[in-house]
Short mmCIF file of C-alpha atoms in Angstrom, two decimals:
data_model
loop_
_atom_site.label_atom_id
_atom_site.label_comp_id
_atom_site.label_asym_id
_atom_site.label_seq_id
_atom_site.Cartn_x
_atom_site.Cartn_y
_atom_site.Cartn_z
CA MET A 517 33.15 36.44 -60.32
CA SER A 518 32.32 35.26 -56.79
CA LEU A 519 30.13 32.25 -56.35
CA ASP A 520 26.61 32.70 -55.12
CA PRO A 521 26.68 31.10 -51.66
CA SER A 522 23.07 30.00 -52.00
CA THR A 523 24.22 27.71 -54.89
CA LEU A 524 26.79 25.86 -52.75
CA GLN A 525 25.55 22.42 -51.82
CA ASP A 526 26.54 20.60 -48.66
CA PRO A 527 27.30 17.01 -49.64
CA PRO A 528 25.96 14.25 -47.35
CA MET A 529 28.33 13.80 -44.43
CA SER A 530 28.30 12.18 -41.05
CA SER A 531 27.65 13.99 -37.79
CA PHE A 532 30.27 16.28 -36.54
CA THR A 533 31.36 17.04 -40.07
CA PHE A 534 30.84 20.37 -41.84
CA SER A 535 31.54 21.60 -45.35
CA ILE A 536 34.32 24.13 -45.72
CA TYR A 537 35.38 26.39 -48.53
CA HIS A 538 38.26 28.76 -49.24
CA ARG A 539 37.32 32.31 -48.71
CA GLY A 540 38.51 33.05 -52.27
CA VAL A 541 35.25 31.31 -53.51
CA PHE A 542 33.31 34.28 -51.96
CA GLU A 543 35.72 37.11 -52.70
CA LYS A 544 36.80 36.58 -56.34
CA SER A 545 34.76 39.50 -57.55
CA LYS A 546 36.92 41.89 -55.57
CA PHE A 547 39.98 41.19 -57.63
CA LYS A 548 40.70 41.61 -61.32
CA ASP A 549 42.59 38.35 -61.76
CA TYR A 550 44.05 35.29 -60.04
CA ASP A 551 47.35 37.08 -59.37
CA SER A 552 45.86 39.90 -57.52
CA LEU A 553 43.77 37.49 -55.37
CA LEU A 554 46.91 35.53 -54.51
CA ILE A 555 48.90 38.69 -53.64
CA ASN A 556 46.14 39.74 -51.29
CA MET A 557 46.12 36.26 -49.69
CA LEU A 558 49.93 36.52 -49.17
CA ASP A 559 49.38 39.95 -47.48
CA ARG A 560 46.89 38.37 -45.12
CA SER A 561 49.29 35.73 -44.35
CA GLU A 562 51.96 38.27 -43.32
CA VAL A 563 49.36 39.98 -41.03
CA ARG A 564 48.51 36.53 -39.59
CA ALA A 565 52.25 35.77 -38.96
CA SER A 566 52.70 39.01 -37.19
CA TYR A 567 49.73 38.34 -34.96
CA LEU A 568 51.10 34.84 -34.02
CA ALA A 569 54.54 36.41 -33.40
CA SER A 570 52.94 38.78 -30.88
CA ILE A 571 51.43 35.89 -29.06
CA PHE A 572 54.63 33.88 -29.06
CA ASP A 573 56.65 36.96 -27.79
CA ASP A 574 54.23 37.72 -24.98
CA ASP A 575 55.17 36.40 -21.54
CA ARG A 576 51.52 35.98 -20.42
CA ASP A 577 49.12 33.21 -21.33
CA VAL A 578 47.41 33.85 -24.67
CA LYS A 579 44.00 33.40 -22.93
CA LYS A 580 44.64 36.58 -20.86
CA GLY A 581 44.95 38.83 -23.97
CA ALA A 582 48.16 39.90 -25.47
CA ASP A 583 49.51 43.34 -26.76
CA THR A 584 49.73 43.09 -30.52
CA THR A 585 51.43 45.16 -33.11
CA LEU A 586 50.29 44.16 -36.58
CA MET A 587 51.53 45.62 -39.81
CA TRP A 588 49.41 45.20 -42.96
CA GLY A 589 51.64 44.38 -46.03
CA GLN A 590 51.80 45.43 -49.65
CA GLY A 591 48.48 46.01 -51.43
CA VAL A 592 46.48 46.38 -48.18
CA GLY A 593 47.83 49.54 -46.63
CA LYS A 594 49.81 49.90 -43.41
CA VAL A 595 47.99 49.66 -40.08
CA SER A 596 49.62 49.62 -36.66
CA GLU A 597 47.65 48.82 -33.58
CA LYS A 598 48.27 48.30 -30.01
CA ALA A 599 45.52 46.22 -28.46
CA PRO A 600 44.56 47.12 -24.82
CA ARG A 601 45.29 44.60 -22.10
CA THR A 602 41.62 44.77 -20.90
CA THR A 603 40.35 42.47 -23.73
CA SER A 604 41.50 39.54 -25.85
CA THR A 605 42.40 40.43 -29.34
CA TYR A 606 42.22 37.98 -32.25
CA CYS A 607 43.30 37.94 -35.89
CA ASP A 608 40.03 37.56 -37.94
CA HIS A 609 41.69 36.74 -41.24
CA GLY A 610 40.67 33.09 -41.46
CA GLU A 611 41.39 31.63 -44.85
CA TYR A 612 38.53 29.09 -44.71
CA VAL A 613 34.82 29.26 -44.46
CA ALA A 614 32.44 26.69 -42.91
CA SER A 615 28.77 26.10 -43.68
CA PHE A 616 26.49 25.72 -40.61
CA LEU A 617 22.71 25.12 -40.10
CA LEU A 618 21.76 27.26 -37.12
CA GLY A 619 18.79 26.94 -34.72
CA SER A 620 15.70 24.85 -34.77
CA ASN A 621 14.74 26.44 -38.11
CA GLN A 622 18.02 25.56 -39.58
CA VAL A 623 19.23 28.86 -41.01
CA ARG A 624 22.12 28.24 -43.31
CA ASN A 625 25.08 30.62 -42.66
CA PHE A 626 28.82 30.75 -43.64
CA MET A 627 31.42 31.54 -41.02
CA GLN A 628 35.18 31.98 -41.09
CA ILE A 629 37.05 29.23 -39.12
CA ASP A 630 40.24 29.84 -37.05
CA THR A 631 42.38 27.32 -35.36
CA GLY A 632 43.83 30.05 -33.11
CA SER A 633 40.57 31.17 -31.51
CA ASP A 634 38.36 29.70 -28.84
CA LEU A 635 35.06 31.52 -29.36
CA LEU A 636 32.12 30.47 -31.58
CA TRP A 637 29.99 33.60 -32.38
CA TRP A 638 27.63 34.75 -35.05
CA GLN A 639 25.24 37.70 -35.70
CA CYS A 640 22.12 37.28 -33.67
CA GLY A 641 18.79 39.10 -34.54
CA PRO A 642 16.71 40.87 -33.87
CA CYS A 643 19.24 43.68 -33.97
CA GLU A 644 18.92 47.37 -32.82
CA ALA A 645 19.19 49.92 -35.57
CA ASN A 646 22.68 50.11 -37.18
CA LYS A 647 24.13 47.59 -34.71
CA CYS A 648 24.34 44.67 -37.11
CA TYR A 649 25.88 44.68 -40.62
CA LYS A 650 23.72 43.62 -43.46
CA GLN A 651 24.94 40.13 -44.35
CA VAL A 652 24.48 38.13 -47.64
CA ASN A 653 23.12 35.05 -45.80
CA PRO A 654 19.72 35.22 -43.97
CA LEU A 655 20.23 36.59 -40.46
CA TYR A 656 19.83 34.19 -37.60
CA ASP A 657 16.86 35.39 -35.41
CA SER A 658 16.94 34.00 -31.91
CA THR A 659 13.22 34.68 -31.40
CA LYS A 660 12.44 32.26 -34.22
CA SER A 661 14.56 29.31 -32.88
CA LYS A 662 12.66 27.13 -30.41
CA THR A 663 15.76 25.77 -28.89
CA PHE A 664 17.47 29.10 -28.20
CA GLN A 665 18.28 29.91 -24.57
CA LYS A 666 20.48 32.60 -22.78
CA MET A 667 23.22 31.47 -20.50
CA ASP A 668 22.55 32.37 -16.93
CA CYS A 669 25.82 33.42 -15.41
CA ILE A 670 24.68 33.62 -11.75
CA TYR A 671 23.05 30.15 -11.37
CA GLY A 672 25.46 28.36 -13.77
CA SER A 673 29.29 28.02 -13.88
CA ARG A 674 29.77 28.25 -17.73
CA CYS A 675 30.65 31.94 -17.92
CA TYR A 676 34.39 31.97 -18.12
CA ASP A 677 34.86 35.55 -16.66
CA SER A 678 37.39 34.34 -14.21
CA PHE A 679 39.44 32.76 -17.07
CA ASP A 680 39.25 35.36 -19.80
CA THR A 681 38.66 39.11 -19.81
CA THR A 682 36.64 38.63 -22.93
CA TYR A 683 33.74 37.68 -20.72
CA THR A 684 31.94 39.41 -17.87
CA CYS A 685 28.97 38.40 -15.79
CA ASN A 686 26.19 41.03 -15.41
CA ILE A 687 24.69 40.55 -11.98
CA TYR A 688 21.53 42.58 -12.91
CA ASP A 689 20.26 40.63 -16.00
CA HIS A 690 22.41 37.46 -15.33
CA GLU A 691 23.87 37.64 -18.86
CA CYS A 692 27.27 36.42 -19.67
CA LYS A 693 28.52 39.28 -21.76
CA TYR A 694 31.35 38.98 -24.27
CA ASN A 695 33.37 41.71 -26.00
CA ILE A 696 35.88 40.54 -28.61
CA GLY A 697 38.09 42.72 -30.69
CA PHE A 698 40.02 41.99 -33.81
CA ALA A 699 43.37 43.19 -34.98
CA SER A 700 42.06 44.70 -38.15
CA GLY A 701 39.55 46.91 -36.20
CA GLU A 702 36.35 44.94 -36.10
CA ARG A 703 34.59 44.22 -32.84
CA SER A 704 31.63 42.09 -31.74
CA LYS A 705 29.61 42.42 -28.53
CA GLY A 706 26.70 40.34 -27.17
CA PHE A 707 25.97 37.54 -24.72
CA MET A 708 26.59 33.87 -24.42
CA ALA A 709 23.63 31.56 -25.30
CA ASP A 710 22.82 28.03 -26.32
CA ASP A 711 21.20 26.68 -29.44
CA VAL A 712 21.51 23.80 -31.80
CA ILE A 713 23.40 23.22 -35.05
CA THR A 714 22.23 20.44 -37.37
CA PHE A 715 24.32 18.08 -39.41
CA VAL A 716 23.38 17.38 -42.99
CA LEU A 717 23.38 13.66 -43.38
CA ASP A 718 21.53 12.37 -40.36
CA HIS A 719 19.84 15.56 -39.34
CA GLN A 720 21.27 15.17 -35.80
CA SER A 721 21.18 18.43 -33.78
CA VAL A 722 23.78 19.21 -31.20
CA LEU A 723 23.52 21.93 -28.60
CA VAL A 724 26.37 24.49 -28.60
CA THR A 725 27.28 27.52 -26.59
CA PHE A 726 27.91 30.59 -28.82
CA GLY A 727 28.24 34.27 -28.71
CA CYS A 728 24.95 35.89 -29.74
CA GLY A 729 26.43 38.99 -31.52
CA LYS A 730 24.10 42.01 -30.90
CA ASP A 731 26.53 44.84 -31.80
CA GLN A 732 29.04 44.69 -34.52
CA SER A 733 29.16 48.37 -35.15
CA SER A 734 31.54 49.74 -32.37
CA GLY A 735 34.93 48.77 -34.06
CA ARG A 736 37.04 50.94 -36.32
CA SER A 737 36.11 48.90 -39.34
CA SER A 738 33.19 46.58 -40.43
CA PHE A 739 32.99 42.77 -40.88
CA SER A 740 32.68 41.40 -44.38
CA ASN A 741 28.95 40.83 -45.21
CA ARG A 742 29.86 37.51 -46.74
CA TYR A 743 30.27 35.79 -43.38
CA SER A 744 28.01 35.69 -40.39
CA GLY A 745 30.56 35.20 -37.65
CA LEU A 746 33.60 33.21 -36.54
CA VAL A 747 34.13 29.59 -35.62
CA GLY A 748 36.89 29.09 -33.02
CA LEU A 749 38.61 25.71 -33.54
CA GLY A 750 41.27 26.12 -30.86
CA ARG A 751 42.37 22.91 -29.36
CA ARG A 752 40.22 21.14 -26.86
CA LEU A 753 40.41 22.33 -23.23
CA LYS A 754 38.62 20.91 -20.24
CA VAL A 755 37.59 24.24 -18.99
CA GLY A 756 37.90 27.89 -20.08
CA SER A 757 37.13 27.48 -23.84
CA TYR A 758 34.13 27.63 -26.09
CA SER A 759 35.95 26.28 -29.07
CA LEU A 760 34.04 23.56 -31.07
CA PRO A 761 36.56 20.85 -30.21
CA SER A 762 36.12 21.67 -26.56
CA GLN A 763 32.36 21.64 -26.74
CA PHE A 764 32.29 18.41 -28.79
CA GLY A 765 34.79 16.73 -26.51
CA ALA A 766 36.91 15.98 -29.65
CA ASP A 767 40.47 14.97 -29.20
CA LEU A 768 40.98 14.81 -33.00
CA MET A 769 40.22 17.25 -35.70
CA SER A 770 40.37 16.27 -39.38
CA ILE A 771 40.55 19.03 -41.97
CA CYS A 772 40.55 18.40 -45.72
CA LEU A 773 41.63 21.92 -47.03
CA PRO A 774 40.44 22.84 -50.53
CA TRP A 775 42.82 24.75 -52.88
CA PHE A 776 42.26 28.50 -52.71
CA TYR A 777 41.38 28.60 -56.38
CA SER A 778 38.90 25.77 -56.14
CA GLY A 779 35.14 26.35 -56.25
CA LYS A 780 34.30 23.12 -54.55
CA GLY A 781 33.93 22.37 -50.78
CA SER A 782 35.71 19.96 -48.61
CA SER A 783 35.23 18.76 -45.03
CA LEU A 784 35.88 19.51 -41.44
CA SER A 785 35.40 16.67 -38.98
CA PHE A 786 35.75 16.09 -35.19
CA HIS A 787 36.58 12.69 -33.82
CA ILE A 788 37.30 10.91 -30.62
CA THR A 789 39.07 7.92 -32.26
CA PRO A 790 41.89 7.98 -34.88
CA TRP A 791 41.14 7.46 -38.55
CA ARG A 792 43.00 4.75 -40.42
CA ARG A 793 44.83 5.08 -43.77
CA THR A 794 45.69 8.77 -43.14
CA THR A 795 48.78 10.90 -42.52
CA SER A 796 48.89 11.40 -38.77
CA ALA A 797 50.72 13.67 -36.49
CA LYS A 798 50.71 13.43 -32.68
CA LEU A 799 49.36 16.46 -30.86
CA LEU A 800 51.65 17.77 -28.24
CA ILE A 801 50.58 19.62 -25.12
CA ASN A 802 51.92 23.08 -24.79
CA GLN A 803 50.98 24.53 -21.40
CA LYS A 804 52.03 28.07 -22.52
CA PHE A 805 49.84 28.00 -25.66
CA PRO A 806 47.08 25.51 -24.93
CA LEU A 807 44.73 26.53 -27.84
CA PHE A 808 47.31 25.87 -30.59
CA TYR A 809 47.84 22.64 -32.44
CA PHE A 810 51.50 21.82 -31.90
CA VAL A 811 52.64 18.58 -33.63
CA ASN A 812 55.57 16.24 -33.43
CA LEU A 813 57.51 17.13 -36.60
CA TYR A 814 60.63 14.83 -36.57
CA LYS A 815 62.60 15.17 -39.77
CA ILE A 816 62.51 16.83 -43.20
CA PHE A 817 63.76 15.55 -46.47
CA ILE A 818 64.20 17.58 -49.61
CA GLY A 819 64.06 15.08 -52.41
CA ASP A 820 66.20 12.26 -50.88
CA LYS A 821 68.44 14.57 -48.83
CA LEU A 822 67.87 14.86 -45.13
CA LEU A 823 67.73 18.48 -43.84
CA PRO A 824 70.81 18.57 -41.49
CA VAL A 825 69.35 20.18 -38.43
CA HIS A 826 69.23 19.09 -34.82
CA PRO A 827 65.89 17.65 -33.56
CA SER A 828 65.78 20.34 -30.76
CA TRP A 829 64.49 22.78 -33.41
CA TRP A 830 61.11 20.98 -33.26
CA LYS A 831 60.86 20.48 -29.40
CA PHE A 832 59.61 22.79 -26.81
CA THR A 833 62.02 24.73 -24.48
CA LYS A 834 61.46 26.99 -21.46
CA GLY A 835 58.02 25.68 -20.69
CA GLY A 836 56.72 25.84 -24.23
CA ARG A 837 57.80 29.51 -24.94
CA LYS A 838 60.43 28.50 -27.38
CA SER A 839 60.54 26.22 -30.35
CA GLY A 840 57.92 23.77 -31.38
CA VAL A 841 55.78 23.39 -34.58
CA THR A 842 52.14 24.44 -34.70
CA VAL A 843 49.53 24.03 -37.47
CA ASP A 844 47.51 27.16 -38.51
CA THR A 845 44.96 27.35 -41.15
CA GLY A 846 45.13 31.21 -41.27
CA THR A 847 48.79 31.29 -42.43
CA THR A 848 49.21 30.59 -46.13
CA ILE A 849 52.94 29.71 -46.26
CA THR A 850 55.10 27.80 -43.76
CA ASN A 851 57.30 29.85 -41.42
CA PHE A 852 60.59 28.43 -40.14
CA PRO A 853 63.03 30.02 -37.67
CA LEU A 854 65.39 32.06 -39.78
CA ASP A 855 68.59 30.07 -39.15
CA LEU A 856 66.79 26.80 -39.91
CA TYR A 857 65.23 28.29 -43.05
CA ILE A 858 68.57 29.39 -44.37
CA VAL A 859 69.69 25.72 -44.29
CA PHE A 860 66.43 24.55 -45.86
CA ARG A 861 66.57 27.22 -48.63
CA TYR A 862 70.22 26.27 -49.34
CA LEU A 863 69.49 22.57 -49.68
CA PHE A 864 66.31 23.22 -51.78
CA ARG A 865 68.16 25.56 -54.24
CA ARG A 866 70.89 22.98 -54.59
CA GLU A 867 68.38 20.35 -55.48
CA VAL A 868 66.72 22.51 -58.01
CA GLY A 869 69.96 22.86 -59.92
CA ASP A 870 70.92 25.22 -62.65
CA ILE A 871 67.64 27.23 -62.79
CA PRO A 872 68.62 30.81 -61.81
CA VAL A 873 66.95 32.29 -58.78
CA VAL A 874 65.28 35.67 -59.42
CA LYS A 875 63.53 38.42 -57.39
CA GLY A 876 60.04 37.39 -56.68
CA PRO A 877 56.70 39.30 -57.10
CA HIS A 878 56.07 39.49 -53.37
CA LYS A 879 58.29 40.59 -50.54
CA SER A 880 57.66 37.44 -48.43
CA LEU A 881 58.95 35.13 -51.11
CA ASP A 882 62.80 35.02 -51.57
CA THR A 883 63.33 31.84 -53.67
CA CYS A 884 61.63 32.39 -57.05
CA TYR A 885 62.13 31.01 -60.57
CA LYS A 886 60.74 32.45 -63.86
CA ASP A 887 58.64 30.29 -66.06
CA ASP A 888 60.36 28.63 -68.91
CA PRO A 889 60.02 30.99 -72.03
CA LYS A 890 59.34 27.93 -74.19
CA GLY A 891 56.69 26.63 -71.93
CA ARG A 892 58.61 23.65 -70.72
CA PRO A 893 57.79 22.38 -67.23
CA LEU A 894 60.19 23.15 -64.50
CA TYR A 895 61.39 20.44 -61.96
CA PHE A 896 61.16 21.07 -58.29
CA PRO A 897 62.03 18.46 -55.61
CA ASP A 898 59.41 17.01 -53.26
CA VAL A 899 59.60 17.87 -49.59
CA LYS A 900 58.84 15.12 -47.07
CA LEU A 901 57.75 15.84 -43.48
CA TYR A 902 57.92 12.99 -41.01
CA PHE A 903 56.11 13.09 -37.70
CA GLY A 904 57.35 11.18 -34.77
CA GLU A 905 59.56 8.78 -36.75
CA VAL A 906 60.67 8.02 -40.32
CA ASN A 907 57.78 5.95 -41.36
CA GLN A 908 55.60 6.01 -44.55
CA LYS A 909 52.43 6.28 -42.38
CA ASN A 910 53.68 9.36 -40.72
CA MET A 911 55.01 11.17 -43.89
CA LEU A 912 53.34 14.19 -45.37
CA LEU A 913 54.54 14.25 -48.98
CA LEU A 914 54.59 17.73 -50.48
CA SER A 915 54.73 17.68 -54.25
CA LYS A 916 55.29 20.65 -56.54
CA GLU A 917 51.85 22.24 -55.95
CA ARG A 918 52.39 22.22 -52.14
CA VAL A 919 56.01 23.39 -52.35
CA MET A 920 55.81 26.15 -54.87
CA ILE A 921 53.22 28.91 -55.46
CA HIS A 922 52.80 29.88 -59.18
CA PHE A 923 51.73 33.31 -60.16
CA THR A 924 52.60 36.25 -62.34
CA GLY A 925 54.93 34.08 -64.34
CA TYR A 926 56.97 32.85 -61.35
CA TYR A 927 57.31 29.77 -59.24
CA CYS A 928 58.17 30.73 -55.65
CA LEU A 929 59.02 28.60 -52.62
CA ALA A 930 55.99 28.53 -50.22
CA PHE A 931 58.26 28.61 -47.21
CA LYS A 932 59.87 31.51 -45.44
CA GLY A 933 62.10 32.48 -42.50
CA TRP A 934 61.09 34.65 -39.50
CA ASN A 935 62.73 35.87 -36.34
CA ARG A 936 61.02 33.49 -34.05
CA SER A 937 62.01 30.22 -32.54
CA HIS A 938 58.55 28.59 -33.29
CA SER A 939 57.61 27.04 -36.67
CA VAL A 940 54.19 27.43 -38.27
CA LEU A 941 52.90 24.90 -40.86
CA GLY A 942 50.71 26.86 -43.38
CA SER A 943 47.70 25.96 -45.30
CA THR A 944 49.48 25.65 -48.59
CA GLN A 945 51.37 22.65 -47.19
CA LEU A 946 48.14 21.11 -45.84
CA GLN A 947 46.29 21.04 -49.13
CA ASP A 948 46.57 18.00 -51.34
CA GLY A 949 45.61 16.85 -54.77
CA LYS A 950 43.61 13.83 -53.57
CA SER A 951 39.97 13.17 -53.54
CA PRO A 952 38.16 12.05 -50.34
CA TYR A 953 38.20 8.54 -51.80
CA GLU A 954 41.96 8.55 -52.03
CA VAL A 955 42.31 9.89 -48.51
CA LEU A 956 39.99 7.22 -47.09
CA PHE A 957 41.18 4.22 -48.96
CA SER A 958 44.79 5.14 -49.81
CA LYS A 959 44.30 4.47 -53.56
CA ALA A 960 42.80 6.25 -56.54
CA PRO A 961 39.27 5.21 -57.53
CA SER A 962 38.77 3.00 -60.50
CA LEU A 963 37.40 4.73 -63.57
CA ALA A 964 37.08 1.52 -65.65
CA HIS A 965 33.29 1.51 -65.54
CA LEU A 966 33.07 4.99 -67.17
CA ARG A 967 32.07 5.12 -70.83
CA VAL A 968 32.09 7.77 -73.46
CA LEU A 969 28.65 9.22 -74.41
CA GLY A 970 27.46 7.75 -77.62
CA CYS A 971 29.07 4.30 -77.22
CA SER A 972 27.11 1.11 -77.42
CA CYS A 973 25.49 -0.21 -74.23
CA TYR A 974 22.73 -2.71 -73.26
CA ALA A 975 19.55 -1.90 -71.46
CA SER A 976 17.69 -4.47 -69.35
CA THR A 977 14.51 -5.82 -70.79
CA LEU A 978 11.62 -5.33 -68.36
CA PRO A 979 9.55 -7.20 -67.69
CA LYS A 980 11.21 -10.59 -68.52
CA ALA A 981 8.89 -13.00 -70.30
CA ASP A 982 10.62 -16.23 -69.34
CA LYS A 983 14.11 -17.47 -68.49
CA PHE A 984 14.86 -18.18 -72.16
CA SER A 985 14.12 -14.62 -73.31
CA GLU A 986 16.80 -12.04 -73.93
CA ARG A 987 17.81 -10.18 -70.79
CA SER A 988 18.85 -6.88 -72.52
CA ARG A 989 18.52 -4.87 -75.67
CA PRO A 990 21.33 -3.05 -77.57
CA ALA A 991 21.30 0.71 -77.15
CA VAL A 992 23.25 3.89 -77.39
CA LEU A 993 24.57 5.52 -74.20
CA MET A 994 22.99 9.00 -74.36
CA GLY A 995 23.76 10.52 -70.92
CA ASP A 996 21.31 12.60 -69.12
CA VAL A 997 18.69 13.49 -71.64
CA THR A 998 14.86 14.05 -72.03
CA PHE A 999 13.19 11.64 -74.38
CA GLN A 1000 10.09 12.14 -76.47
CA GLU A 1001 8.16 9.07 -75.42
CA ASN A 1002 5.98 8.94 -78.55
CA VAL A 1003 9.00 8.47 -80.84
CA LEU A 1004 10.75 5.17 -80.77
CA PRO A 1005 13.92 5.28 -82.97
CA PHE A 1006 15.04 1.68 -82.08
CA ALA A 1007 11.69 0.10 -82.81
CA LYS A 1008 12.80 -1.49 -86.15
CA MET A 1009 16.18 -2.64 -84.82
CA SER A 1010 16.73 -6.27 -84.51
CA SER A 1011 17.24 -7.31 -80.87
CA LEU A 1012 19.72 -9.96 -82.18
CA ASN A 1013 22.26 -7.32 -83.21
CA HIS A 1014 24.96 -7.75 -80.59
CA SER A 1015 27.79 -6.08 -82.57
CA ASN A 1016 30.44 -4.25 -80.52
CA GLU A 1017 30.33 -1.46 -83.04
CA LEU A 1018 28.55 1.82 -82.37
CA ILE A 1019 24.89 1.19 -82.83
CA GLN A 1020 23.16 4.01 -84.68
CA PRO A 1021 19.48 4.90 -84.44
CA TYR A 1022 17.18 3.60 -87.25
CA THR A 1023 16.62 6.74 -89.21
CA ASP A 1024 17.22 8.05 -92.71
CA ASN A 1025 17.96 11.56 -91.47
CA TRP A 1026 20.39 12.33 -88.73
CA ASP A 1027 18.88 15.72 -88.07
CA ASP A 1028 15.64 13.85 -87.14
CA ALA A 1029 17.60 11.63 -84.77
CA ASN A 1030 19.26 14.67 -83.11
CA SER A 1031 15.98 16.32 -82.70
CA LEU A 1032 14.83 13.51 -80.47
CA VAL A 1033 16.98 14.71 -77.60
CA SER A 1034 15.94 17.84 -75.78
CA ALA A 1035 18.51 20.28 -74.55
CA ASP A 1036 16.29 21.42 -71.76
CA HIS A 1037 17.20 19.74 -68.52
CA ASP A 1038 14.93 19.77 -65.38
CA ASP A 1039 16.57 20.22 -62.02
CA ASP A 1040 15.32 16.83 -61.04
CA ASN A 1041 17.00 15.23 -63.94
CA THR A 1042 20.38 16.90 -63.66
CA MET A 1043 23.09 14.66 -62.56
CA SER A 1044 24.93 16.02 -59.48
CA GLU A 1045 28.59 15.98 -59.81
CA GLU A 1046 30.46 13.96 -57.27
CA SER A 1047 32.27 16.09 -54.78
CA SER A 1048 35.79 15.04 -55.71
CA GLN A 1049 37.95 17.73 -54.26
CA ASP A 1050 41.62 18.65 -54.21
CA VAL A 1051 42.19 18.35 -50.49
CA SER A 1052 44.88 17.76 -47.89
CA GLU A 1053 44.50 16.25 -44.49
CA LEU A 1054 46.66 16.22 -41.36
CA VAL A 1055 44.83 14.05 -38.78
CA PRO A 1056 46.17 14.17 -35.25
CA ARG A 1057 46.37 10.82 -33.51
#
């Protein structure tokens, strides 16, 4: 079943940091099992790759709007669409969802995030009849936010109608109108406005410019009611972009991507200075595609074998239109140029050894291996990505879980080839099996202080009579329980018993002792589980 969004808790985090979740957390109820959920995710990745291919193939700037022909893959049905040149068209299949507190009244909403988009928009009430879809989260109402204000496109210079056909300035009501379409048929119309978003930890509010969505009904299909809008995370531009990095003035974006089958959240942060103790990749400026995060991939090792390809595969040519490596959170698996992928695949299969390659369960995966019939684990080599130079600090180590996708009884290589000169690093390779503590301190946290419930422990004696009195009393670690304060099972126990053995309550009947602990837990007494999340992070420097 899907998780109830109202039960998802935002952990305390610093300013310019948001909680993110994989969209699978919200959509599990739509699928009968894990395998069908993963197949649908791979289908979306194929659509996303087609969308990116249409941009890379177009001779014009992506900001001007590109013709797109997108084909939905297996399990989704085939759809082919030519987007008109009069409007920008985006792919709305973001794989991750961010939590936001909107307006002065801090309405909590969930929105999909997209590193290939430059517009932040959400549904904006009050809505006319049948113009807004009924969303699961409370609808943001601009009339109830004291900090809401429309953008004036006549007396201001912040309406980017001269940069992008998505925006137009209405000279009659001074509204900066936006009209954005999505490749799968959805459309949002409204006007640009300003309001605050609030960060959880320090309750700092920051003013942002966003699209106030007043009409989400004019498209060929409807938006999912699980999300309130879209967060554009396109790379920072000095002018012509409403993406969050542009608005925050952030040169760095740190994303810890949670696993798609995880029910826990992770973090999305914006920075102006580098983080230490992280895997870093330098951002490269691509004048042709300024919104995308191109990185300085240098060399690839499979196990200890260097992938024998020329470095020119990773560098721009022809003004950025050819080659280069970009990071994209909406693509599940990594796409390499076909010729390069053939070399990569050959070396990987050779390193795997004698395990036979079989036909996979999905058309996009061509290097698959069946589970061992006796349940024995299969060995697959690590893949090492080096950025800038061969240096431990610049290495992204991909272990089995980030190299292979496991489903329907197969392990399949999470890389593929495509007929494009650009490479796209997908989200599977950007996930990791590390907790935030390990990412921050480059070491696993110590668990030496943890003890098993029921073991002996010592409770401080309060108040202390004098300096010669005993400082603690022997006890039993019971965990999070509710005690009956009128029953004292240790009252007859000698305080001098300092044995290391398990100390049992003073009672002749264990049933009586067990009855002392209530199974009912109040919310205030429930221990909150530490948000230790399987995450990955690629922090630009």
